[in-house]
Amino acid sequence: MHYHAAAAVLSVGDELILGQTLDTNSKWLSMRLLEAGVEPKFHMTVPDDVNAQRDAIIYLSRLVDVIIISGGLGPTSDDLTRNAVALATNDELIEDEISLTQIEAWYEARGRAMPHINRVQAMRPSRGQSIPNLHGTAPGIAATLRHDHRVCDIYCIPGPPNEMMPMFETQIMRRLRIDPLRNTYTRTLNCFGIGESDLATKLGPLMDRGRNPLVGTTASSGVVSIRIRYTGEASRSDAVRVLHETEQLAHAAALPYHFGNDDETLQACIVRLLQSKAQTLGCVESCTGGGLGALITQVPGSSSVFLGGLITYANTLKTSLAGVPSDFLDSSISKSGASVSRETGVQTPPVGAVSRETACALAQGGLEKLAVMHCLAITGIAGPGGGSREKPVGTVWIALASADGSLDARKFNCGNDRATIREWAAKCALGMLRFKLEGITARLLREQPS
Amino acid sequence: MHYHAAAAVLSVGDELILGQTLDTNSKWLSMRLLEAGVEPKFHMTVPDDVNAQRDAIIYLSRLVDVIIISGGLGPTSDDLTRNAVALATNDELIEDEISLTQIEAWYEARGRAMPHINRVQAMRPSRGQSIPNLHGTAPGIAATLRHDHRVCDIYCIPGPPNEMMPMFETQIMRRLRIDPLRNTYTRTLNCFGIGESDLATKLGPLMDRGRNPLVGTTASSGVVSIRIRYTGEASRSDAVRVLHETEQLAHAAALPYHFGNDDETLQACIVRLLQSKAQTLGCVESCTGGGLGALITQVPGSSSVFLGGLITYANTLKTSLAGVPSDFLDSSISKSGASVSRETGVQTPPVGAVSRETACALAQGGLEKLAVMHCLAITGIAGPGGGSREKPVGTVWIALASADGSLDARKFNCGNDRATIREWAAKCALGMLRFKLEGITARLLREQPS
């Protein structure tokens, strides 16, 4: 029996190769293949060029057991997947009568006659099969490429996701030959507040390449994920047990930075924690300009805990909306670069908008103004201008004021480009809140001595 | 002379192959390569497997002149791009002293010692070169693979986009060898408020495939870009002239939706227009939760015109912060689903948080509270819950109040998934403001009769 253990996903189209369209099919197909027990090994994308397609099919057929090809099944002259499969399998194209009837019926159901150019969509390699398409005019194609010691099955499906997905689910899934003795189970542990290198050091030999379950790490926008994957012949219950053992070890290594599993984002974790405690949150934002609120409200149902915020981008609004004393702020600087205390008449330099004092005042002002139980405040220098020797671009102060009277403020170095600084600032604020909600006392990555 | 005419983009990472992370690098790199005059021919993605990587490099090196590899340069044991390049080029890895110094300096600048495992990032093939990384610890690598009749250059860059993009722009671009007789000049016209199909219809025969300059359209997050590309042997001045002729025709077809060129985003256009008029802006956000403020403050220098905003996610804050009459809002609904007018004692159903009245009240409240010259307000149903027959998920009201006394409110259908709805809502708000600032009276895409 020839099982489909390893797969390749081949995407076809000039618009993908030229960078005009983002390929989301490969990710989706890989996820579904893996869940079904077939391991994706390669993605490849080729232009609308029949020879490039043919060569890619032949190359991949020597490496995997099944190739899923998406795209190039349309009716126009640049749709050449049919031809490429025929060339690669040394076959010729013939018209599939049932397909032709189905395409004609598709148009008829929409009150139109089939345009002549669509007739080509009924063509398939003579030794292959047509796969019906219930969501469009392009039938799929199944074919097989035989080498001396290997058989590779090829399934062609349309490129548009709304046709590709249902055809994969209803037609391709049941054609996949899953080795009943080869199961794949995965688990992802998401961490925040530690760098990828430090986490890998803590994981140590868990990350050995030969290990099963295999452990890897990926960093994306501040979140470091530990990916655990078991592949083998164990029964489901045994596989789940060994996966769980590795997960426990990884969890222990990642403490206290491990906040959630699989698809759970840091903001979703915060919403879950607040919901479980029935507590509310607000925010006061300067350099992030609304980005923290936008991040939290990505989470469906966040309205049960997130009430709102103040975007105090200009210093005047830090004072008028959040009650920051105006003599804290640079705008109150006198010509000599210092402010005069009303009480003593002595000149002292203002602490400035990016300071512990201002961050705390913003958080406390927000706590009151927004009538929330926790208020995060962010004030920093996102650049490219505005930095100084003492406060370089990337300096961010984050404060957390809570209705229990606690007040925490920390200084971070959030990087050196505007987008990164703003993204990290919002994430670090969530990291601080998570530590507060979980009763964790630890430093976060990028936190600075202050 | 060996020119870089054809390129391949090779992405490395289990997280990409397994469908856990969407590959956006290949699209970006292809776009930039094409603009530089190098034609992308293949994308390929391989797992963290040194043999698969080596084989892919060798395969692609026979087909193209230059391979850009992104990913696999991290410090952990699953980062194997260095090794794969050494294997493919029949070379051995050595430690690059300058790279090691730079990695140590990177950590030192952040007040930390370099973790031991990062030392491996200074390794490079002995006949290759290290490429400095100013945004992270992973240096890039340049190497060359020679076949009998072909030379293929290999450039390895880190996977995280915030390191990958600057390294490509500053280090790889200048290493590309562009054929001087094959000039490529591009121009992009960015439009908002019109659909891609409608714009294509207006462009008509300008979009013919055989045309040079070639005209194409790409839609991304609401902005439809008209891409114009000249490729050929014409002198720079001749090429610029024919490009300009096509640009004029495209501009005329895209009026009044064409807001800016090349890299100018809609938010950058808004900041430019406000700066030129010395006018200020604020915002009041409900369903976008801060996303509009975050979008505007992406633009460096936006602080000269954007003062801040109110995130009135909860209805209580719509009233307490922005002064929306509480009997407008659903929270004031009596058990019978209607509110009682204080004046007449007659029950009328409240207009609700998502209504023309509430949007206008939010915008007018913000205009006053934020002391700005224009205030945008957004209130809508982002879903997945909260929709009704009259106000389905995706319904968004946007109001614009200005210090000149004008008040405009429009209803939009912003799609059916939460992320899309929130993104479109913020973009449509900017679109309304642009029409106001430019004196344009036209409907925007997704605008609904109200």
Coordinates of N, CA, C and O in Angstrom, one line a residue, chain B residues 110-168:
Chain B
R110 N 22.3 46.9 24.8 CA 21.1 46.7 25.6 C 21.3 46.2 27.0 O 20.5 45.7 27.7
G111 N 22.6 46.5 27.4 CA 22.9 46.2 28.8 C 22.9 44.7 29.2 O 22.7 44.3 30.3
R112 N 23.2 43.8 28.2 CA 23.2 42.4 28.5 C 24.5 41.8 27.9 O 25.1 42.3 27.0
A113 N 24.9 40.6 28.5 CA 25.9 39.9 27.9 C 25.4 39.0 26.8 O 24.2 38.5 26.9
M114 N 26.1 38.7 25.7 CA 25.7 37.9 24.7 C 25.5 36.4 25.2 O 26.4 35.9 25.7
P115 N 24.3 35.9 25.1 CA 24.2 34.5 25.5 C 25.1 33.6 24.6 O 25.3 33.9 23.5
H116 N 25.6 32.5 25.2 CA 26.6 31.7 24.6 C 26.1 31.2 23.2 O 26.8 31.1 22.2
I117 N 24.8 30.8 23.2 CA 24.3 30.2 21.9 C 24.3 31.1 20.8 O 24.2 30.7 19.6
N118 N 24.3 32.5 21.0 CA 24.3 33.4 19.9 C 25.6 33.4 19.1 O 25.7 34.0 18.0
R119 N 26.7 32.8 19.7 CA 28.0 32.8 19.0 C 27.9 32.2 17.6 O 28.6 32.6 16.7
V120 N 27.0 31.2 17.5 CA 26.9 30.5 16.2 C 26.4 31.4 15.1 O 26.7 31.1 13.9
Q121 N 25.8 32.5 15.5 CA 25.3 33.4 14.4 C 26.4 34.1 13.7 O 26.2 34.7 12.6
A122 N 27.6 34.1 14.3 CA 28.8 34.7 13.6 C 29.4 33.8 12.6 O 30.4 34.2 11.9
M123 N 28.9 32.6 12.4 CA 29.5 31.6 11.5 C 29.1 32.0 10.1 O 27.9 32.4 9.8
R124 N 30.0 31.8 9.1 CA 29.7 31.9 7.7 C 30.5 31.0 6.9 O 31.6 30.6 7.3
P125 N 30.1 30.7 5.6 CA 30.9 29.8 4.8 C 32.3 30.6 4.5 O 32.3 31.8 4.4
S126 N 33.4 29.8 4.5 CA 34.7 30.5 4.4 C 34.9 31.3 3.2 O 35.5 32.3 3.2
R127 N 34.3 30.9 2.1 CA 34.4 31.7 0.8 C 33.3 32.7 0.7 O 33.2 33.5 -0.3
G128 N 32.3 32.7 1.7 CA 31.2 33.7 1.6 C 31.6 35.0 2.4 O 32.7 35.2 2.8
Q129 N 30.6 35.8 2.6 CA 30.8 37.0 3.4 C 29.6 37.2 4.4 O 28.5 36.7 4.1
S130 N 29.9 37.9 5.5 CA 28.8 38.2 6.4 C 28.2 39.6 6.0 O 28.9 40.4 5.4
I131 N 26.9 39.7 6.2 CA 26.2 41.0 5.9 C 25.8 41.5 7.2 O 25.0 40.8 8.0
P132 N 26.1 42.8 7.6 CA 25.8 43.3 8.9 C 24.3 43.5 9.1 O 23.5 43.8 8.1
N133 N 23.8 43.3 10.3 CA 22.4 43.4 10.7 C 22.3 44.5 11.7 O 22.8 44.4 12.8
L134 N 21.6 45.6 11.3 CA 21.5 46.7 12.3 C 20.3 46.6 13.2 O 20.1 47.4 14.1
H135 N 19.4 45.6 12.9 CA 18.2 45.5 13.6 C 18.0 44.2 14.4 O 16.9 43.9 14.8
G136 N 19.1 43.5 14.6 CA 18.9 42.2 15.3 C 20.3 41.6 15.4 O 21.3 42.1 15.0
T137 N 20.3 40.3 15.9 CA 21.6 39.7 16.1 C 22.0 38.8 15.0 O 23.2 38.3 14.9
A138 N 21.1 38.5 14.0 CA 21.5 37.6 12.9 C 22.1 38.3 11.7 O 21.4 39.0 11.0
P139 N 23.4 38.1 11.5 CA 24.0 38.7 10.3 C 23.5 37.9 9.1 O 23.1 36.8 9.2
G140 N 23.5 38.6 7.9 CA 23.2 37.9 6.7 C 24.4 37.2 6.1 O 25.5 37.3 6.7
I141 N 24.2 36.5 5.1 CA 25.3 35.8 4.4 C 25.2 36.0 2.9 O 24.1 35.9 2.3
A142 N 26.4 36.2 2.3 CA 26.4 36.2 0.8 C 27.4 35.1 0.4 O 28.4 34.9 1.0
A143 N 26.9 34.3 -0.6 CA 27.8 33.2 -1.1 C 27.5 33.0 -2.6 O 26.5 33.6 -3.1
T144 N 28.3 32.2 -3.2 CA 28.1 32.0 -4.7 C 28.2 30.5 -5.0 O 29.1 29.8 -4.5
L145 N 27.3 30.1 -5.8 CA 27.4 28.7 -6.3 C 27.7 28.6 -7.8 O 26.9 29.2 -8.5
R146 N 28.7 27.9 -8.2 CA 29.1 27.9 -9.6 C 28.8 26.6 -10.2 O 29.3 25.5 -9.7
H147 N 28.1 26.6 -11.3 CA 27.9 25.4 -12.1 C 28.8 25.6 -13.4 O 29.3 26.7 -13.5
D148 N 28.8 24.6 -14.2 CA 29.7 24.8 -15.4 C 29.3 26.0 -16.2 O 30.2 26.8 -16.7
H149 N 28.0 26.2 -16.4 CA 27.6 27.3 -17.3 C 26.8 28.4 -16.6 O 26.2 29.2 -17.3
R150 N 26.9 28.4 -15.3 CA 26.0 29.3 -14.7 C 26.6 29.7 -13.3 O 27.2 28.8 -12.6
V151 N 26.5 30.9 -12.9 CA 26.9 31.4 -11.6 C 25.6 31.8 -10.9 O 24.8 32.6 -11.5
C152 N 25.4 31.4 -9.7 CA 24.2 31.8 -8.9 C 24.7 32.4 -7.6 O 25.4 31.8 -6.8
D153 N 24.2 33.7 -7.4 CA 24.6 34.3 -6.1 C 23.5 34.1 -5.1 O 22.3 34.0 -5.4
I154 N 23.9 33.9 -3.8 CA 23.0 33.5 -2.8 C 23.1 34.6 -1.7 O 24.2 34.9 -1.2
Y155 N 21.9 35.2 -1.3 CA 21.9 36.1 -0.2 C 21.0 35.6 0.9 O 19.8 35.4 0.6
C156 N 21.5 35.4 2.1 CA 20.6 35.0 3.2 C 20.3 36.1 4.1 O 21.2 36.9 4.5
I157 N 19.0 36.3 4.4 CA 18.6 37.4 5.3 C 17.7 36.8 6.4 O 17.1 35.8 6.2
P158 N 17.6 37.5 7.5 CA 16.8 37.0 8.6 C 15.3 36.9 8.2 O 14.8 37.6 7.3
G159 N 14.5 36.0 8.9 CA 13.1 35.9 8.6 C 12.2 37.0 9.2 O 11.3 37.4 8.5
P160 N 12.4 37.5 10.4 CA 11.5 38.5 10.9 C 11.5 39.7 10.0 O 12.5 40.3 9.7
P161 N 10.3 40.1 9.6 CA 10.2 41.2 8.6 C 10.9 42.5 9.0 O 11.5 43.2 8.2
N162 N 10.9 42.8 10.3 CA 11.5 44.1 10.7 C 13.1 44.0 10.7 O 13.7 45.0 10.7
E163 N 13.6 42.8 10.5 CA 15.1 42.7 10.2 C 15.3 42.5 8.7 O 16.3 43.0 8.1
M164 N 14.4 41.7 8.2 CA 14.6 41.3 6.8 C 14.5 42.5 5.8 O 15.3 42.7 5.0
M165 N 13.5 43.3 6.0 CA 13.2 44.5 5.1 C 14.4 45.5 5.1 O 14.9 45.8 4.0
P166 N 14.8 46.0 6.3 CA 16.0 46.9 6.2 C 17.2 46.3 5.7 O 18.0 46.9 4.9
M167 N 17.5 45.0 6.0 CA 18.7 44.4 5.4 C 18.6 44.3 3.9 O 19.6 44.5 3.2
F168 N 17.4 43.9 3.4 CA 17.3 43.9 1.9 C 17.5 45.3 1.3 O 18.2 45.4 0.4

